Amino acid sequence: MHFDTSAGRNPIDAQTIVGRPHRRIDGALKVTGTAPYAYERHDAVADPTYGWIVGASIARGRVTRIDAAAARAAPGVLAVLTTLEYDAAPPGFRTTLTLFGGAEVRHYHQAVALVVAGTFEEARAAAHLLRIDYDSEPARCDLAAEAPKSEPIADRDGPDYPVVDRIGDVEAALAAAPVTLDESYGTPDQTHAMMEPHATTAAWRDGKLTIWTSAQVVSWHRNSLAQALGLAKEDLRLEAPFIGGGFGSKLIMRSDALLAALGAKAVGRPCKVALQRPLIANNGTRRAGTIQRIRLGADRDGRLTAIAHHSVNGNLPGAFAEAAVAPTRLIYAAPNRDLSMRLATLDLAEGNDMRAPGEAPGLMALEIAMDEMAERLGIDPVAFRIRNDTQVDPRRPQRRFSERHLIECLELGADRFGWARRNPVPGSVSDGRWLVGMGVAAGFRQNLLMPSGARVRLEQDGRLSVETDMTDIGTGSYTILAQTAAEMMGVPIEAVTVRLGDSDYPEAAGSGGQFGANNATSGLYAACTTLRATVAARLGFDVEDVVFADGMVTAGRRSAPLLDAAKDGPLTAEDRITYGDLDKEFVQATFGAQFAEVAVDRFTGEMRVRRMLAVIDAGRVLNPLTARSQVIGAMTMGVGSALMEALVVDTRHGFFINHDLGGYEVPVHADIPHLDVVFLDHPDPVSSPMKAKGIGEIGLCGAAAAVANAVHNATGIRVRDYPITLDKLLDRLPRVA
Amino acid sequence: MRPFTYERAASAEAAVAAVASRPGARFIAGGTNLLDLMKFQIETPAHLVDIRHLPLRGIEDLPDGGLRIGALATNTEVAAHPRVKREYGVLARAIVAGATGQLRNKATTAGNLLQRNRCPYFYETSLPCNKRQPGSGCSALGGVTRSLAVVGTSPHCIAQNPGDMAVALRVLDATVETVRPDGSQRRIAIGDFHLLPGDRPEIEHPLAPGELVTAVTLPRPPGGTHRYHKVRDRASYAFAIVSVAVVLQEDGTGRVAFGGVAPRPWRVEDAEALLPSGPAAVVAAAFQGATPTAGNAFKIPLAERALALVLSEGRA
């Protein structure tokens, strides 16, 4: 199905099942511990061997020698694979890294050896016996120090934008503006800290490889691993039915998959490898820290006349920029604009995708700047954002937004949150020893369209089977796909079996960039549309007139049971959704307004979020329950971004020192109060036949800035360098002696 | 983790004899710290003597009005004990400020006192650390130091004692009771139990090989108002950036100890005598001679503000 004209009325609009708050259909497997995850495929692999990855202890240089004799002689050890014995594997999709092979070390904890043993403990113990010599070179790892040597860079995911994106004359507009702002903001490196580490079980049979792994996009992993192994894609089967979180870290094939495959080959038995938790921060990918300079100019009425946003970050040679200016292209109107990015070289773990890449750190900065500007203008921050809304792409004004209800998000949110009770004078509200403030920020994230396929089968007993290599990374994919098939075919959700994450199934969009739900359900919509036609033909109906409901197929006065269509055997339909140019004609995006109330201890500077509200405009909400979980999870991540999350570089050695979950703090339950989420109901017919848009990332966009702005409102202290930890407030808090 | 042998001791005497007679042997009880360190090969005991089941778990009244807490009493049990809650409130508050419910169910009183430090470089086995490899150097100096000690340190080590319970025990003037391999018992004042690093940072306590902590005793309840405030970046499950334990009397005198700032719970009796003069005077005296880094100098003003907080609450 090629989607190239705005969707009209279609079977999903009935919303008898889609759009309803169904509990996740895989929930029982999760809570009973029976959902099979990659490292625990006892059902598939009875007697695996265990691999332990050894990471480089330098940031940059070469491995000169690896003495593995003692490790090979250790109890239980079956093989030791060293990087010097392998050719450098070619980088996979969306990454520049060599995951294993060759002498060159490009970042700390790059995999340099794999110890394979009969037990996990034997492999781990033997790993300590390796003696590895290096020729070390100085590592470039301090962004502030390297920034002056940065180079202009284009946006990997926005290739249509010029490297220096200028409209009008920003400098003249700033010079003429009666109110201006020119500030720098810092966002730190972050690690995904998902619950399940990267993990793979691998088994070879007759020259063909099967891996059970933790992948957000099955086809990307499969292609990357096949390429790294020099294997035909057809000879590699990948299964990823359950994934314990990813946040972008599992978009990219990591060393666990490659080394499990190599380990299994070396020992002639299945092998399983998980990235050890302390390895992930430096071996895996990170959200790259940024330094952003934002300049704003406005007239006295609060209309922005100029926006300049420049971001610099660092990455490995050849890798990508964190597109922090991306949201600034489209979130606010201003006739004069100047947006650009620069990239410095840093010998740290590769900067790459993490939930809302670009938008999340960009809005952490821009939405503080907007708060500061509102204060300078003496305008309420909600009103200031509303005043600068745009309904068109500022670069190409003839290109309108398909659906854009940011103003409604802000107005409804302000009303629900009690924004009118906010005291605009910072530091003026107390509750006992706590200083209390409210903050707001707008959220913006693009809606991405990706081809996506699915297969649906009407079984002879009337049940439906759905198969697609779409993944469920904890988000609810199983459930919304079941809802979609049930709605399309007129059966209860309980009659649908969904199978995911198998490379033998039709290729789907996968989970990432908040593109999973809309595209994967649209692919299934396409397959179901084909199946409806087949069923109609079998039953002698004209598909144009037919209604599928309550297990019956009805046209006019005639009606027949759906399962009659399958009485001679199951009916299978497979199709995929592809997209025309509607996203060129219309900007498609999601919007949010985030509100936060934060209390700051006037003595110690400890900050506690008291309540938050997000109002989200993301097209049709396929399942309000799973969607809400997505948004409150993202808001929680926003609290972490605002108040605690940061990878800290030891600049002498070139690595992140706090590379475990003890040192890298994310919010715990006690940090998260009641979070409220409201979804606007604006189906977007330009997005897809589902009229849905992404929801997995918009809940993060702006959340941290809302908290930051609340801290400022509480204390009068403006911190422009995330995370806002108490040591950054102390010397400016009220005297307490 | 290196291979090791294991035995369950039949009695405290047998446990002491077993550890004393085998080089590299260690006691194990809750295991919440030792097992982690063994996985990293920071600790490599050849033999473990399990003492969990020994009858050292009781909490009992002492004739002088004090309280004797068995070495194996769990954190949860101590914090929930009626007399601890009522008469030694600072201890109950400190314990529940630490770790998580699951860990407190496993962690024992003696094990908590003996927990090792949380300096990130202690765990970074590819880099030198004088606690791990005596004489190899301190990687924390010049490194990332935000969490580390500001006072009581040496040029060889700036690791902080991470405990909460020990800070409360310090203001309560607790005593640690042990039994030695020769069967003799001794009592060690809590103030002498954690050693400053000096030039031997690997020696963290005065226990001889095989010497077993059997109990911690508390003197008669000190009365007054008990407060423990733990400052951290998140609301739970994090080590203290700074903590402060106070027992405050109605006349304005009292006792103060700080956590998270020094290689041991940091109590300076001359400093606490200045309590009636206010927190600034106490902290100035308590942190005299401090040698913070640029990364953790904020801990000293934070300690003052945390003390001001508990004093304001105590007087409220």
Coordinates of N, CA, C and O in Angstrom, one line a residue, chain A residues 57 75 108-109 121 124-126 128 278 433 601-608 643-644 648-650 652-653 655-657 659-662 664-668 670-671 725-727 730 733-737, chain B residues 1-3 38-41 120-121 123-128 138-144 146 229-239 241 279-280 298-299 301-302 304-306 308-310 312-313:
Chain A
S57 N 42.0 -0.9 27.9 CA 42.2 0.0 29.1 C 42.9 1.2 28.6 O 43.5 1.9 29.5
P75 N 40.9 -23.0 34.1 CA 39.8 -24.0 34.1 C 38.6 -23.6 33.3 O 38.1 -22.5 33.4
Y108 N 38.0 3.8 24.9 CA 38.2 3.0 26.1 C 37.1 1.9 26.1 O 36.0 2.1 25.6
H109 N 37.5 0.7 26.6 CA 36.6 -0.4 26.6 C 36.2 -1.0 25.3 O 35.2 -1.7 25.2
E121 N 31.3 -17.9 35.2 CA 32.3 -17.6 36.2 C 33.7 -17.9 35.7 O 34.7 -17.2 36.0
R124 N 34.8 -15.3 33.3 CA 35.1 -14.0 33.9 C 36.5 -14.1 34.7 O 37.3 -13.2 34.6
A125 N 36.7 -15.2 35.3 CA 38.0 -15.4 36.1 C 39.1 -15.4 35.1 O 40.2 -14.8 35.4
A126 N 39.0 -16.1 34.0 CA 40.1 -16.3 33.1 C 40.4 -14.9 32.4 O 41.6 -14.7 32.1
H128 N 40.8 -12.2 33.7 CA 41.8 -11.4 34.4 C 43.2 -11.9 34.2 O 44.1 -11.3 34.6
P278 N 29.4 -2.7 33.5 CA 30.5 -1.7 33.6 C 31.1 -1.4 32.2 O 31.9 -0.4 32.1
R433 N 10.9 24.8 54.8 CA 12.2 25.0 54.4 C 12.4 25.0 52.9 O 13.5 25.2 52.4
D601 N 15.4 22.7 48.6 CA 15.7 22.9 50.1 C 16.6 24.1 50.2 O 17.7 24.2 49.7
R602 N 16.1 25.1 50.9 CA 16.8 26.4 51.0 C 18.2 26.2 51.8 O 19.1 27.0 51.7
F603 N 18.3 25.1 52.6 CA 19.5 24.8 53.3 C 20.5 24.1 52.4 O 21.7 24.6 52.2
T604 N 20.1 23.0 51.8 CA 21.1 22.1 51.2 C 21.1 22.2 49.6 O 21.9 21.6 49.0
G605 N 20.0 22.8 49.1 CA 19.9 22.8 47.6 C 19.4 21.6 47.0 O 19.3 21.4 45.8
E606 N 19.0 20.6 47.9 CA 18.4 19.4 47.3 C 17.1 19.7 46.6 O 16.3 20.5 47.1
M607 N 16.9 19.1 45.4 CA 15.8 19.4 44.6 C 14.9 18.2 44.5 O 15.3 17.1 44.3
R608 N 13.6 18.4 44.7 CA 12.6 17.3 44.6 C 11.5 17.8 43.7 O 10.8 18.8 43.9
L643 N 18.3 16.7 36.6 CA 18.8 16.8 38.0 C 20.0 15.9 38.3 O 20.7 16.1 39.3
M644 N 20.3 14.9 37.5 CA 21.3 14.0 37.9 C 22.1 13.3 36.8 O 23.3 12.9 37.1
V648 N 30.7 11.2 33.4 CA 31.8 12.2 33.7 C 33.1 11.6 33.2 O 33.4 10.5 33.4
V649 N 33.8 12.5 32.4 CA 35.0 12.0 31.8 C 36.2 12.2 32.7 O 36.4 13.3 33.3
D650 N 37.0 11.2 32.9 CA 38.3 11.4 33.4 C 39.2 11.8 32.2 O 39.6 10.9 31.4
R652 N 42.2 12.6 32.0 CA 43.6 12.1 31.9 C 43.6 10.8 31.2 O 44.6 10.5 30.5
H653 N 42.6 10.0 31.3 CA 42.6 8.6 30.8 C 41.7 8.5 29.6 O 41.7 7.4 28.9
F655 N 38.1 8.3 29.5 CA 36.9 7.4 29.6 C 35.9 8.0 30.7 O 36.3 8.8 31.5
F656 N 34.7 7.4 30.6 CA 33.7 7.8 31.6 C 33.9 7.0 32.8 O 33.8 5.8 32.8
I657 N 34.2 7.7 33.9 CA 34.5 7.0 35.2 C 33.3 6.4 35.8 O 33.4 5.4 36.5
H659 N 30.9 4.5 35.1 CA 30.3 3.6 34.1 C 29.6 2.4 34.7 O 29.7 1.3 34.2
D660 N 28.8 2.6 35.7 CA 27.9 1.6 36.1 C 26.7 2.3 36.8 O 26.6 3.5 36.9
L661 N 25.7 1.5 37.2 CA 24.4 2.1 37.6 C 24.6 2.6 39.1 O 23.6 3.2 39.6
G662 N 25.7 2.3 39.7 CA 26.0 3.0 41.0 C 26.5 4.4 40.8 O 26.1 5.3 41.5
Y664 N 26.4 6.2 37.8 CA 25.5 7.0 36.9 C 24.1 6.9 37.4 O 23.4 5.9 37.3
E665 N 23.7 8.0 38.1 CA 22.4 7.9 38.7 C 21.3 8.3 37.8 O 21.4 9.3 37.1
V666 N 20.2 7.5 37.8 CA 19.0 7.8 37.2 C 17.9 7.9 38.3 O 18.2 7.4 39.4
P667 N 16.8 8.5 38.0 CA 15.8 8.6 39.1 C 15.4 7.3 39.6 O 15.2 6.3 38.9
V668 N 15.1 7.3 41.0 CA 14.5 6.1 41.6 C 13.0 6.5 41.9 O 12.6 7.6 41.7
A670 N 11.5 7.1 44.4 CA 11.3 8.2 45.4 C 11.5 9.6 44.8 O 11.1 10.6 45.3
D671 N 12.1 9.6 43.6 CA 12.3 10.9 42.9 C 11.1 11.3 42.1 O 11.1 12.5 41.6
T725 N 22.8 20.0 39.6 CA 23.0 19.4 40.9 C 23.2 20.5 41.9 O 23.5 21.6 41.6
L726 N 23.0 20.1 43.2 CA 23.0 21.1 44.2 C 24.2 21.9 44.4 O 24.2 23.0 44.8
D727 N 25.4 21.3 44.0 CA 26.6 22.1 44.2 C 26.6 23.3 43.3 O 27.3 24.3 43.5
L730 N 24.6 26.0 45.5 CA 24.9 26.3 46.9 C 25.3 27.8 47.2 O 24.8 28.4 48.1
L733 N 22.3 30.2 47.1 CA 21.1 30.1 47.9 C 21.1 31.1 49.0 O 22.1 31.7 49.4
P734 N 19.9 31.3 49.6 CA 19.8 32.3 50.7 C 20.7 31.9 51.9 O 21.0 30.7 52.1
R735 N 21.2 32.8 52.6 CA 22.0 32.5 53.8 C 21.1 31.8 54.8 O 19.9 32.1 54.9
V736 N 21.7 30.9 55.5 CA 20.9 30.2 56.5 C 21.4 30.2 57.9 O 20.7 29.7 58.8
A737 N 22.5 30.8 58.1 CA 23.1 30.7 59.5 C 22.3 31.5 60.5 O 21.6 32.4 60.2
Chain B
M1 N 36.1 -13.2 39.7 CA 36.1 -14.0 40.9 C 37.0 -15.2 40.8 O 36.9 -15.9 39.8
R2 N 37.9 -15.3 41.8 CA 38.8 -16.5 41.8 C 38.1 -17.6 42.5 O 37.3 -17.4 43.4
P3 N 38.4 -18.8 42.1 CA 37.9 -20.0 42.9 C 38.3 -19.9 44.4 O 39.4 -19.4 44.7
M38 N 34.6 -9.4 45.1 CA 35.2 -10.6 44.6 C 35.0 -10.8 43.1 O 35.8 -11.3 42.4
K39 N 33.8 -10.3 42.6 CA 33.5 -10.4 41.2 C 34.5 -9.6 40.4 O 34.8 -9.9 39.3
F40 N 34.8 -8.4 41.0 CA 35.8 -7.6 40.3 C 37.3 -8.0 40.6 O 38.2 -7.3 40.1
Q41 N 37.4 -9.0 41.4 CA 38.8 -9.4 41.8 C 39.5 -8.3 42.6 O 40.7 -8.2 42.5
P120 N 35.4 5.7 42.9 CA 35.3 5.0 41.6 C 36.7 4.4 41.2 O 36.7 3.4 40.4
Y121 N 37.8 5.0 41.6 CA 39.1 4.4 41.2 C 39.4 3.2 41.9 O 40.2 2.4 41.4
Y123 N 37.4 0.9 42.2 CA 36.8 -0.2 41.3 C 37.4 -0.2 39.9 O 37.0 -1.1 39.2
E124 N 38.2 0.7 39.6 CA 38.8 0.8 38.2 C 40.1 0.0 38.2 O 41.1 0.5 38.4
T125 N 40.0 -1.3 38.0 CA 41.1 -2.2 38.3 C 42.2 -2.0 37.2 O 43.3 -2.5 37.4
S126 N 42.0 -1.2 36.2 CA 43.1 -1.0 35.2 C 44.0 0.2 35.7 O 45.0 0.4 35.0
L127 N 43.5 0.9 36.7 CA 44.3 2.0 37.2 C 44.9 1.8 38.6 O 44.3 1.0 39.3
P128 N 45.9 2.5 39.0 CA 46.5 2.3 40.3 C 45.5 2.7 41.4 O 44.7 3.6 41.2
C138 N 47.6 6.8 43.9 CA 46.2 7.1 44.0 C 45.8 7.8 42.7 O 46.2 8.9 42.4
S139 N 44.8 7.1 42.0 CA 44.3 7.6 40.8 C 43.3 8.7 41.0 O 43.0 9.5 40.1
A140 N 42.7 8.8 42.2 CA 41.7 9.7 42.4 C 42.3 11.1 42.5 O 41.6 12.1 42.0
L141 N 43.5 11.3 43.0 CA 44.1 12.6 43.0 C 44.3 13.1 41.6 O 44.9 12.4 40.8
G142 N 43.7 14.2 41.3 CA 43.8 14.7 39.9 C 42.7 14.2 39.0 O 42.6 14.6 37.9
G143 N 41.8 13.3 39.6 CA 40.8 12.7 38.8 C 39.4 13.3 39.1 O 39.3 14.5 39.5
V144 N 38.4 12.5 39.0 CA 37.1 12.9 39.3 C 36.8 12.6 40.8 O 36.8 11.5 41.2
R146 N 34.3 14.3 42.9 CA 33.1 15.0 43.5 C 32.6 14.3 44.8 O 32.2 14.9 45.8
H229 N 20.5 13.8 58.7 CA 20.2 14.3 57.4 C 21.2 13.9 56.4 O 22.4 14.1 56.6
K230 N 20.8 13.3 55.3 CA 21.7 12.8 54.3 C 21.4 13.5 53.0 O 20.3 13.5 52.5
V231 N 22.4 14.2 52.5 CA 22.3 15.0 51.3 C 22.8 14.2 50.1 O 23.9 13.6 50.2
R232 N 22.0 14.0 49.1 CA 22.4 13.2 47.9 C 21.7 13.8 46.7 O 20.8 14.6 46.8
D233 N 22.1 13.3 45.5 CA 21.6 13.8 44.3 C 20.2 13.3 44.0 O 19.5 13.9 43.2
R234 N 19.9 12.1 44.5 CA 18.6 11.6 44.3 C 18.0 11.2 45.6 O 18.7 11.1 46.6
A235 N 16.7 10.9 45.6 CA 16.0 10.8 46.9 C 16.3 9.5 47.7 O 16.1 9.4 48.9
S236 N 16.8 8.5 47.0 CA 17.1 7.2 47.7 C 18.2 6.5 46.9 O 18.4 6.8 45.8
Y237 N 18.7 5.5 47.6 CA 19.7 4.6 46.9 C 20.9 5.3 46.3 O 21.2 5.2 45.2
A238 N 21.5 6.1 47.1 CA 22.7 6.8 46.7 C 23.5 7.1 48.0 O 23.0 7.3 49.1
F239 N 24.8 7.1 47.8 CA 25.7 7.4 48.9 C 25.6 8.9 49.2 O 25.3 9.7 48.4
I241 N 26.5 12.6 49.7 CA 27.5 13.6 49.4 C 28.0 14.2 50.7 O 29.2 14.3 50.9
P279 N 26.3 26.8 63.4 CA 26.9 25.8 62.5 C 28.2 26.3 61.9 O 29.1 25.4 61.6
A280 N 28.3 27.6 61.6 CA 29.5 28.0 61.0 C 30.7 27.8 61.8 O 31.8 27.3 61.3
F298 N 32.9 22.1 47.6 CA 31.5 22.5 48.0 C 31.0 21.7 49.2 O 30.0 22.1 49.8
K299 N 31.7 20.6 49.5 CA 31.2 19.8 50.6 C 31.3 20.5 51.9 O 30.5 20.2 52.9
P301 N 31.0 24.0 52.7 CA 29.8 24.8 52.9 C 28.5 24.0 52.9 O 27.6 24.4 53.6
L302 N 28.5 22.9 52.2 CA 27.3 22.0 52.2 C 27.1 21.4 53.6 O 26.0 21.3 54.2
E304 N 28.0 22.8 56.4 CA 27.6 23.8 57.3 C 26.1 24.0 57.1 O 25.3 24.1 58.0
R305 N 25.6 24.0 55.8 CA 24.2 24.2 55.6 C 23.4 23.0 56.0 O 22.2 23.2 56.5
A306 N 23.9 21.8 55.9 CA 23.2 20.6 56.4 C 23.1 20.6 57.9 O 22.1 20.3 58.5
A308 N 23.1 23.4 59.7 CA 22.1 24.4 60.0 C 20.7 23.9 59.8 O 19.8 24.2 60.6
L309 N 20.5 23.1 58.8 CA 19.2 22.5 58.6 C 18.8 21.6 59.8 O 17.7 21.8 60.4
V310 N 19.6 20.7 60.3 CA 19.2 19.8 61.3 C 19.1 20.6 62.7 O 18.2 20.3 63.5
S312 N 18.0 23.7 62.8 CA 16.8 24.4 62.7 C 15.6 23.5 63.0 O 14.6 23.9 63.7
E313 N 15.7 22.3 62.5 CA 14.7 21.3 62.8 C 14.6 20.9 64.3 O 13.6 20.7 64.9

